[in-house]
PDB file of C-alpha atoms in Angstrom:
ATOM      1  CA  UNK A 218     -54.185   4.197 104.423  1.00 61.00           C
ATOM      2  CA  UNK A 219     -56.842   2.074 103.330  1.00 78.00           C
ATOM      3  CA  UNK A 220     -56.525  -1.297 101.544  1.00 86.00           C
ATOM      4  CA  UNK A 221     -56.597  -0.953  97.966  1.00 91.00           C
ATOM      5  CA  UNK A 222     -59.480  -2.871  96.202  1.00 94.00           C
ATOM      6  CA  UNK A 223     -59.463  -5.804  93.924  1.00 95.00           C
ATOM      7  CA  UNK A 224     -60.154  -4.009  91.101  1.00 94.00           C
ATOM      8  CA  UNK A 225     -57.635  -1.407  92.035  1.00 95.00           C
ATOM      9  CA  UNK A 226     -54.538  -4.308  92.757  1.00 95.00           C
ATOM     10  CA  UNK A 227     -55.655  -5.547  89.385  1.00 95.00           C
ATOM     11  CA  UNK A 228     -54.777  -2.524  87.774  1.00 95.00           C
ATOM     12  CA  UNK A 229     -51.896  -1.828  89.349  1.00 95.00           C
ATOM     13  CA  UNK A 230     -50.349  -4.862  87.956  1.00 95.00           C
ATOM     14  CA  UNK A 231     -51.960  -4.471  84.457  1.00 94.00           C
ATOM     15  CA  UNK A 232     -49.993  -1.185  84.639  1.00 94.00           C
ATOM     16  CA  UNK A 233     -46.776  -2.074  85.561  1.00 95.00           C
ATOM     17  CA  UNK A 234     -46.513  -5.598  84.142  1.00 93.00           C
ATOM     18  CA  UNK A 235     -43.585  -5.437  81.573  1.00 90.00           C
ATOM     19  CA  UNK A 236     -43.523  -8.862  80.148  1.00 85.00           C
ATOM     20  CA  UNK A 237     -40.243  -9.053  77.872  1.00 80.00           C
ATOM     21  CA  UNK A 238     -40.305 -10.988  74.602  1.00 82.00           C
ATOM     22  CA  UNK A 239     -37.789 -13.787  75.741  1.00 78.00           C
ATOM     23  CA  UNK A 240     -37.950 -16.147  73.131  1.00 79.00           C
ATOM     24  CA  UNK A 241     -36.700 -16.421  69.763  1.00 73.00           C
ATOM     25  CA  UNK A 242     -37.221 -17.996  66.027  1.00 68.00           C
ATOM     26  CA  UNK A 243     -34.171 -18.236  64.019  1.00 68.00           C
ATOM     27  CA  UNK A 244     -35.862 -19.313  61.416  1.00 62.00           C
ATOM     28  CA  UNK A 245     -38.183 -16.463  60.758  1.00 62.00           C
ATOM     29  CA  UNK A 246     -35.823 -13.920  62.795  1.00 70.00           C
ATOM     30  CA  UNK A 247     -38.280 -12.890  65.302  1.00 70.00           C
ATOM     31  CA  UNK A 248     -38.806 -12.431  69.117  1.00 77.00           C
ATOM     32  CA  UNK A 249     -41.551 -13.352  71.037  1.00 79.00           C
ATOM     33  CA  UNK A 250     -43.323 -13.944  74.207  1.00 84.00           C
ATOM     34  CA  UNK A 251     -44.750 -17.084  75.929  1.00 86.00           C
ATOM     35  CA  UNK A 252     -46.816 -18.236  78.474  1.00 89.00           C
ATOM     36  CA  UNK A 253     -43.984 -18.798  80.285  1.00 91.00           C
ATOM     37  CA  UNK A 254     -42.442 -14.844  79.593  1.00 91.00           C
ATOM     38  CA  UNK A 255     -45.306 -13.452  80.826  1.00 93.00           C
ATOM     39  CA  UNK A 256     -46.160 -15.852  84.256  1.00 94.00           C
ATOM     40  CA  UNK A 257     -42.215 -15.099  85.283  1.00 94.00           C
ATOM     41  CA  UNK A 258     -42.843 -11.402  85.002  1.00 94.00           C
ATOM     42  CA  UNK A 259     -45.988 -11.506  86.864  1.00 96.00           C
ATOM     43  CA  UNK A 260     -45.200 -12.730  89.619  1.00 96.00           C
ATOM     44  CA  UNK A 261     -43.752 -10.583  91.309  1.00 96.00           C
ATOM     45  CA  UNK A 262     -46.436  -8.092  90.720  1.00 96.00           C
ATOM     46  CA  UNK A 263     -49.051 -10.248  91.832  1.00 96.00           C
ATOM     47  CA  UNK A 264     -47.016 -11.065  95.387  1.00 96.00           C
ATOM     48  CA  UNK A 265     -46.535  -7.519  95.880  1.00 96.00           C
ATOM     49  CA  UNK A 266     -50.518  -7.186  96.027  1.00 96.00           C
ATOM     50  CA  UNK A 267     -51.226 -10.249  97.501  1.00 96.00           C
ATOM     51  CA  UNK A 268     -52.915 -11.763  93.996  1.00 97.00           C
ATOM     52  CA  UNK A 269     -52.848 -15.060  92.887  1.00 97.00           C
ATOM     53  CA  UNK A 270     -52.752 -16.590  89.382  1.00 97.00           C
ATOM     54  CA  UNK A 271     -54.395 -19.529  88.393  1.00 97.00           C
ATOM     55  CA  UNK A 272     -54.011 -21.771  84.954  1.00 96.00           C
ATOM     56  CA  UNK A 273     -55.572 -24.437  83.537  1.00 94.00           C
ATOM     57  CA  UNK A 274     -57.128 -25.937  80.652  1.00 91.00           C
ATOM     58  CA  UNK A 275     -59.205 -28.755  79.234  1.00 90.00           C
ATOM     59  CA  UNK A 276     -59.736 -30.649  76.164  1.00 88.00           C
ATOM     60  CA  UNK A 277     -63.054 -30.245  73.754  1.00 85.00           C
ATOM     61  CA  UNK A 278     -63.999 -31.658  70.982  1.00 80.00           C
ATOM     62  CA  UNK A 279     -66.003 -29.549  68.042  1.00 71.00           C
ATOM     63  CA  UNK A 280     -67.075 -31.869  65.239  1.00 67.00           C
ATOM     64  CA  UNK A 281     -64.038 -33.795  64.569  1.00 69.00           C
ATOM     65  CA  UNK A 282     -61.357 -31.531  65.783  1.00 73.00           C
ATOM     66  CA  UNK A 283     -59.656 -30.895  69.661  1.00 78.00           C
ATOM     67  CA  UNK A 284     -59.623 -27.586  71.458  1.00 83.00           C
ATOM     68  CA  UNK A 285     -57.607 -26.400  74.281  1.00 87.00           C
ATOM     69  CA  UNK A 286     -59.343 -24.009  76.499  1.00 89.00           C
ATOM     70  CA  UNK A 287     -57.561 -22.266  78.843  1.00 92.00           C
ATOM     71  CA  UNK A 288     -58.323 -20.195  81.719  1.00 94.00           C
ATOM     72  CA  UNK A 289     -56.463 -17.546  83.672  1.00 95.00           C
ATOM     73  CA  UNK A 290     -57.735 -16.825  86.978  1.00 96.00           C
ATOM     74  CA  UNK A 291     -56.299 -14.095  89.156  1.00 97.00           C
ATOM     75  CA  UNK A 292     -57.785 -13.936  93.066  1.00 97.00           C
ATOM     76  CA  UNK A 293     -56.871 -12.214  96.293  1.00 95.00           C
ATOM     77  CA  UNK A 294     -59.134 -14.845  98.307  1.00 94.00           C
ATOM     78  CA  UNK A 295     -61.711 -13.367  97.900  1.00 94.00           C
ATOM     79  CA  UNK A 296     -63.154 -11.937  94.652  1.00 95.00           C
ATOM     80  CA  UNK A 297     -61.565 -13.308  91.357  1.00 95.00           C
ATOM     81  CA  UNK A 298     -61.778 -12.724  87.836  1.00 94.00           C
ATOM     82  CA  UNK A 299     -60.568 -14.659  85.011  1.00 94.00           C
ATOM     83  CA  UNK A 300     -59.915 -14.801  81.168  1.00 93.00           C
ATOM     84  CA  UNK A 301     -60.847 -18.073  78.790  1.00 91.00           C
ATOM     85  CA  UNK A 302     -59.100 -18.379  75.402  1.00 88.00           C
ATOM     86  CA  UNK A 303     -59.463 -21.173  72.939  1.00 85.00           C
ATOM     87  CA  UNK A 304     -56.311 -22.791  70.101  1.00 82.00           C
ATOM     88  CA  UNK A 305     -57.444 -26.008  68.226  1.00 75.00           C
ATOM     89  CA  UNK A 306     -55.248 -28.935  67.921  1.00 64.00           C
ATOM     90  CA  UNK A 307     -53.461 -28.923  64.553  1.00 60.00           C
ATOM     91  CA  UNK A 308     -54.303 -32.056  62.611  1.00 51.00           C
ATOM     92  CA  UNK A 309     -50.631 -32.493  61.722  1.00 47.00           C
ATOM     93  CA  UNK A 310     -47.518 -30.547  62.027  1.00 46.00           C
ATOM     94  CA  UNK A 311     -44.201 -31.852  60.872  1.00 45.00           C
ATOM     95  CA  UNK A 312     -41.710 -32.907  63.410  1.00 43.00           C
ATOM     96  CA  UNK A 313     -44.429 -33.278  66.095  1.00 45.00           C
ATOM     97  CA  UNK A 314     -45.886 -36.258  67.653  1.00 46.00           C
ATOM     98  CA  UNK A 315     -49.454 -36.142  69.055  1.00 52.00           C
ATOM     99  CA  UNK A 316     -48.471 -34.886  72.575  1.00 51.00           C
ATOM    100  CA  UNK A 317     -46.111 -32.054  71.192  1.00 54.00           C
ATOM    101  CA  UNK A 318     -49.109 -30.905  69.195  1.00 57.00           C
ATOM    102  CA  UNK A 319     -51.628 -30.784  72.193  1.00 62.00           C
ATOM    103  CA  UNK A 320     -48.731 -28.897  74.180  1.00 65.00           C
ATOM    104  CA  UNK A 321     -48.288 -26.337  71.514  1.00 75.00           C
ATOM    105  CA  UNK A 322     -51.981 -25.446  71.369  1.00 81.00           C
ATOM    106  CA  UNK A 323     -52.083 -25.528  75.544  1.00 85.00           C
ATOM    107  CA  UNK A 324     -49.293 -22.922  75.225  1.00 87.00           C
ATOM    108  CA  UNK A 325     -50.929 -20.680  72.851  1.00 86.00           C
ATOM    109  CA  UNK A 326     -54.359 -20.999  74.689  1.00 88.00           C
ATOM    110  CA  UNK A 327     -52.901 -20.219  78.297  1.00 91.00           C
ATOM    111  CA  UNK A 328     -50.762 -17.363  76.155  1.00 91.00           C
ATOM    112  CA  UNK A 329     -54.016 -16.011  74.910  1.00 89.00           C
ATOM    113  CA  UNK A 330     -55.549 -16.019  78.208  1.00 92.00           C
ATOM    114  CA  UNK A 331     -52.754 -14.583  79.731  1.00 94.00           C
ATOM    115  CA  UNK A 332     -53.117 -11.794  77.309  1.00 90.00           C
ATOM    116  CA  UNK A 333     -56.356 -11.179  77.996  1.00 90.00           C
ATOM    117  CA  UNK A 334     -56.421 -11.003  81.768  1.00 93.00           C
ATOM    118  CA  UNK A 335     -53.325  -8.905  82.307  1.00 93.00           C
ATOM    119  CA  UNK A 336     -54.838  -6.476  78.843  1.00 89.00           C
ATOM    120  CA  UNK A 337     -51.348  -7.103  77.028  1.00 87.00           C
ATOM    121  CA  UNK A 338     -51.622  -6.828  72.964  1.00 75.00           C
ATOM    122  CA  UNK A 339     -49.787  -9.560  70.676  1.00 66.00           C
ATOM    123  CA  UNK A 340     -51.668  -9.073  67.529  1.00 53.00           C
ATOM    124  CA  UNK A 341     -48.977  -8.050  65.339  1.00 51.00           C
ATOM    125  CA  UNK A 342     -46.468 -10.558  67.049  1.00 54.00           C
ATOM    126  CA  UNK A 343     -44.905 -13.000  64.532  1.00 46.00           C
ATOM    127  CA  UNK A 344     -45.625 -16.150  66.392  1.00 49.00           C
ATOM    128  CA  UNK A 345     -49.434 -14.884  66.661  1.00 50.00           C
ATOM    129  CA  UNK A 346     -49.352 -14.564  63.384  1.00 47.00           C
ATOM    130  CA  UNK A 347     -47.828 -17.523  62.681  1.00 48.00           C
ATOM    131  CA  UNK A 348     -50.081 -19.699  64.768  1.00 50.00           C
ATOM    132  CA  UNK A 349     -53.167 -18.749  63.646  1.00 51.00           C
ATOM    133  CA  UNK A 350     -51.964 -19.540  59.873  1.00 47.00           C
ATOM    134  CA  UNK A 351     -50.431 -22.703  60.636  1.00 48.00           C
ATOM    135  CA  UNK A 352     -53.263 -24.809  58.522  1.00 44.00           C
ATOM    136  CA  UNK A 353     -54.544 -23.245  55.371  1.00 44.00           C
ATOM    137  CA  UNK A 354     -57.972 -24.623  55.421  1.00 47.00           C
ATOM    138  CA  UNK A 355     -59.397 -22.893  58.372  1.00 55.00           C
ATOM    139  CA  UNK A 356     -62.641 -23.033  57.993  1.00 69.00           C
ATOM    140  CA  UNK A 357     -65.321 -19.794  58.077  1.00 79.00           C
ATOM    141  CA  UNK A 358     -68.521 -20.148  59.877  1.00 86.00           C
ATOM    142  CA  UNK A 359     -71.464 -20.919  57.936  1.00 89.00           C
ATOM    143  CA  UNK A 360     -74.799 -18.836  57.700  1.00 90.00           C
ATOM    144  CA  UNK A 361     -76.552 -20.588  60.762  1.00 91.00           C
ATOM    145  CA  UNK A 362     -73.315 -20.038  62.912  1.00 90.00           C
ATOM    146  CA  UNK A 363     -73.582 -16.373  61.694  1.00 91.00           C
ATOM    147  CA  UNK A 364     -77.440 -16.054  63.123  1.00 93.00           C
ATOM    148  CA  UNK A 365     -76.649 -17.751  66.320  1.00 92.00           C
ATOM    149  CA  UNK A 366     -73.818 -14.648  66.790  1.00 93.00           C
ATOM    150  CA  UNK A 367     -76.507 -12.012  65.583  1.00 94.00           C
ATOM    151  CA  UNK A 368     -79.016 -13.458  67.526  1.00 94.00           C
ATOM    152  CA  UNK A 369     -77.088 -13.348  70.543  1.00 94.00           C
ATOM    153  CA  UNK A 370     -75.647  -9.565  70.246  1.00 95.00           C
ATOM    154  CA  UNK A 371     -79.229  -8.780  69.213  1.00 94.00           C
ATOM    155  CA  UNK A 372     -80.218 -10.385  72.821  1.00 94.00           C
ATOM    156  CA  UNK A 373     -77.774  -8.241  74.919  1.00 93.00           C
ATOM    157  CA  UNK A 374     -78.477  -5.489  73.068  1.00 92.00           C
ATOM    158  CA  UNK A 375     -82.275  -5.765  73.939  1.00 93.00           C
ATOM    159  CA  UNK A 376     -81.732  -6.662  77.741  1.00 91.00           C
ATOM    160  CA  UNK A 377     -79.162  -3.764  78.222  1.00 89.00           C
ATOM    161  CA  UNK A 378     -80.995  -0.990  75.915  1.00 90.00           C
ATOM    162  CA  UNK A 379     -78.450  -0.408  73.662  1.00 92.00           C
ATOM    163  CA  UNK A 380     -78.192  -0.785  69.928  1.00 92.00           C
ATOM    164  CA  UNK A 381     -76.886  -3.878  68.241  1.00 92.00           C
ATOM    165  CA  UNK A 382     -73.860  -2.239  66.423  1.00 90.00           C
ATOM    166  CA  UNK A 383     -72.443  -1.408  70.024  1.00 90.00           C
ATOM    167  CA  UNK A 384     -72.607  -4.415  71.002  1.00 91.00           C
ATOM    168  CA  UNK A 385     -71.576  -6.803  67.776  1.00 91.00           C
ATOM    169  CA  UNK A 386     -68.615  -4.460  67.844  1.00 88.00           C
ATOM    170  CA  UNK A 387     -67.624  -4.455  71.299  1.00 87.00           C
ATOM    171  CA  UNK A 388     -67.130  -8.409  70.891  1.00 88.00           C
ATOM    172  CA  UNK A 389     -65.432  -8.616  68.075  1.00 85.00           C
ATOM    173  CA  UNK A 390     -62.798  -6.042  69.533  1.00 81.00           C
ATOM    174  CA  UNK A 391     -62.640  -8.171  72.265  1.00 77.00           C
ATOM    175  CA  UNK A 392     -60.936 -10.684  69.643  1.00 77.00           C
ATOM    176  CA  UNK A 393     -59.250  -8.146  67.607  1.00 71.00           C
ATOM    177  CA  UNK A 394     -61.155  -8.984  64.432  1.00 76.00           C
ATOM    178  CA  UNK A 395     -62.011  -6.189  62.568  1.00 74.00           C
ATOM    179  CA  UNK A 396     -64.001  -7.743  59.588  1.00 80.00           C
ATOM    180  CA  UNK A 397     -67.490  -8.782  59.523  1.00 84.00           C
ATOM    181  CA  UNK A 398     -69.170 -11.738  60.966  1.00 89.00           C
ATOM    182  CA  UNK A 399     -69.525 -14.230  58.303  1.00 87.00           C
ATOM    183  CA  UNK A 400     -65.277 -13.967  57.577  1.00 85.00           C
ATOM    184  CA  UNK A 401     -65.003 -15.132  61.506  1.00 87.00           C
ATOM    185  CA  UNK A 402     -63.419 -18.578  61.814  1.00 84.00           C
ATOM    186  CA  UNK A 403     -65.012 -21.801  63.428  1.00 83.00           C
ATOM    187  CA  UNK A 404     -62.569 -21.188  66.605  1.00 78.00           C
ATOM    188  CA  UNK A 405     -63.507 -17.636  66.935  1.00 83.00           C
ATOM    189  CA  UNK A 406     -67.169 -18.131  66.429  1.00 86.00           C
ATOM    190  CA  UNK A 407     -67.038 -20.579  69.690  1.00 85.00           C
ATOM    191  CA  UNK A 408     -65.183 -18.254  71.584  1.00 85.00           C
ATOM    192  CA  UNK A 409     -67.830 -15.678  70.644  1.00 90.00           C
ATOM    193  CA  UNK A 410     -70.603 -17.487  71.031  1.00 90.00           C
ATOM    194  CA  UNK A 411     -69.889 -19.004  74.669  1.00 89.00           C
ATOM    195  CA  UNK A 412     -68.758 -15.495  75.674  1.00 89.00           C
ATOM    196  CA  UNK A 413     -72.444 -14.169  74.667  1.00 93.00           C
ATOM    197  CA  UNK A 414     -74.349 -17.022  76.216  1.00 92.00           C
ATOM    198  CA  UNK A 415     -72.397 -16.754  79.514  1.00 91.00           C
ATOM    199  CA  UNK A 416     -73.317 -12.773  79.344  1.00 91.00           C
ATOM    200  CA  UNK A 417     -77.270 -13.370  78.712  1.00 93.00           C
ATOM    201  CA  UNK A 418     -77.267 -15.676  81.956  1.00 92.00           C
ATOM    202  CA  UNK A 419     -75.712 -13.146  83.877  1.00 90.00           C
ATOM    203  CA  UNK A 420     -78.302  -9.994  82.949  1.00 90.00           C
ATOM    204  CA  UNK A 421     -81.025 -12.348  82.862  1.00 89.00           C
ATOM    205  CA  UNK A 422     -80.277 -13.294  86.288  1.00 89.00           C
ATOM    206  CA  UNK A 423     -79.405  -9.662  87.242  1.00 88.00           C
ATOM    207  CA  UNK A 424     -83.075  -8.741  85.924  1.00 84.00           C
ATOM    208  CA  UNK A 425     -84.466 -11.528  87.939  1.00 86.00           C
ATOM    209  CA  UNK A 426     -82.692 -10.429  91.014  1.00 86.00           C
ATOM    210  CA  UNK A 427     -83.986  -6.973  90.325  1.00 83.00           C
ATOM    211  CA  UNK A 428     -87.558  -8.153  90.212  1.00 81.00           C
ATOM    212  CA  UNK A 429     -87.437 -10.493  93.486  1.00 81.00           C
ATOM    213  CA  UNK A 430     -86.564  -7.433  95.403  1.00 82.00           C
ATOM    214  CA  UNK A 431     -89.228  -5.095  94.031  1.00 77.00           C
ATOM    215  CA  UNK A 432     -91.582  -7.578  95.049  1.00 79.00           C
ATOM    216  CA  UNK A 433     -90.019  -8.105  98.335  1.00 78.00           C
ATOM    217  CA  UNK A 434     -90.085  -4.128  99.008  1.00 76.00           C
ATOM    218  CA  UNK A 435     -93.729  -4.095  98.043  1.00 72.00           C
ATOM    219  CA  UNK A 436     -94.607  -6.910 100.191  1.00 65.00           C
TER     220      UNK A 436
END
């Protein structure tokens, strides 16, 4: 029997991966899931196919305000792939103190990562929900952050012969948003925009690659 792939061990997990909603909120009556929910029922998945998963996260600062971005990683030694997700630092929350704030957004962000790595939806979860409303003045992008996005999709779309639409909407699925660009927040329009930059390096240097070895089969 051969070995299975990467890609294939990947899957496997992403199939079976049940990851139970272990935590609760008495004061708005709901369950949810953490970071914490999900890495416990991972693991034994990921030992069964000899994966490993990786967390961390760093601080950046936008402007005046403190991001947490977290990455998953998941490896078998040798080929990886991994997941980034962003949560800014509230400016206040009551009954916190500075180091319980920068905890809650690290949880969120590795929770969001998490999410995206092992394909597991928690759109409509309460404490989703809940996060992402926690300040009322989020702010929307303005009209130059909206052309750097366009810009951008317009670039992959020209590099990969496909038509804008495609792939404007394939990103913003990748966030869940289903509105239009200019009602995108200031967090997602980072995300968004460092997701597109990092994918117009890559083709570029596909394209590149392409063209060195044309040249050195003509030579």
């Amino acid at each position: 029997m051969t070995e299975k792939t990467f890609t294939e061990k990947l899957i496997t997990v992403q199939c079976d991966l049940k990851a139970p909603k272990g935590q609760r909120n008495d004061y708005g009556k709901y369950n949810y899931r953490s970071a914490e929910d999900i890495v416990n029922a991972v693991k034994p998945l990921n030992k069964e196919q000899g994966l490993l998963l990786t967390l961390s996260d760093k601080m950046i600062l936008i402007g005046d305000r403190y991001y947490v971005e977290a990455t998953a990683t998941i490896t078998d030694g040798e080929t990886s792939q991994n997941y980034t997700a962003y949560a800014r630092e509230a400016a206040a929350k009551k009954g916190m103190d500075e180091s319980q704030i920068t905890g809650t957004a690290s949880s969120y962000a590795r929770k969001y990562a998490l999410n995206g790595l092992y394909l597991i939806d928690d759109t409509k979860d309460a404490d989703t929900n809940e996060y992402k409303q926690q300040e009322n003045n989020v702010k929307k992008i303005n009209k130059k952050q909206k052309e750097e996005l366009e810009r951008n999709f317009s670039k992959i779309a020209d590099l990969r012969k496909i038509s804008t639409k495609s792939v404007e909407a394939s990103y913003l699925s990748l966030i869940h948003f289903n509105g239009k660009i200019e009602d995108l927040d200031t967090d997602s329009h980072y995300s968004l925009l460092k997701k597109t930059e990092e994918k117009i390096s890559n083709i570029e240097k596909e394209k590149l690659s392409e063209i060195n070895r044309d040249i050195e089969a003509d030579s």
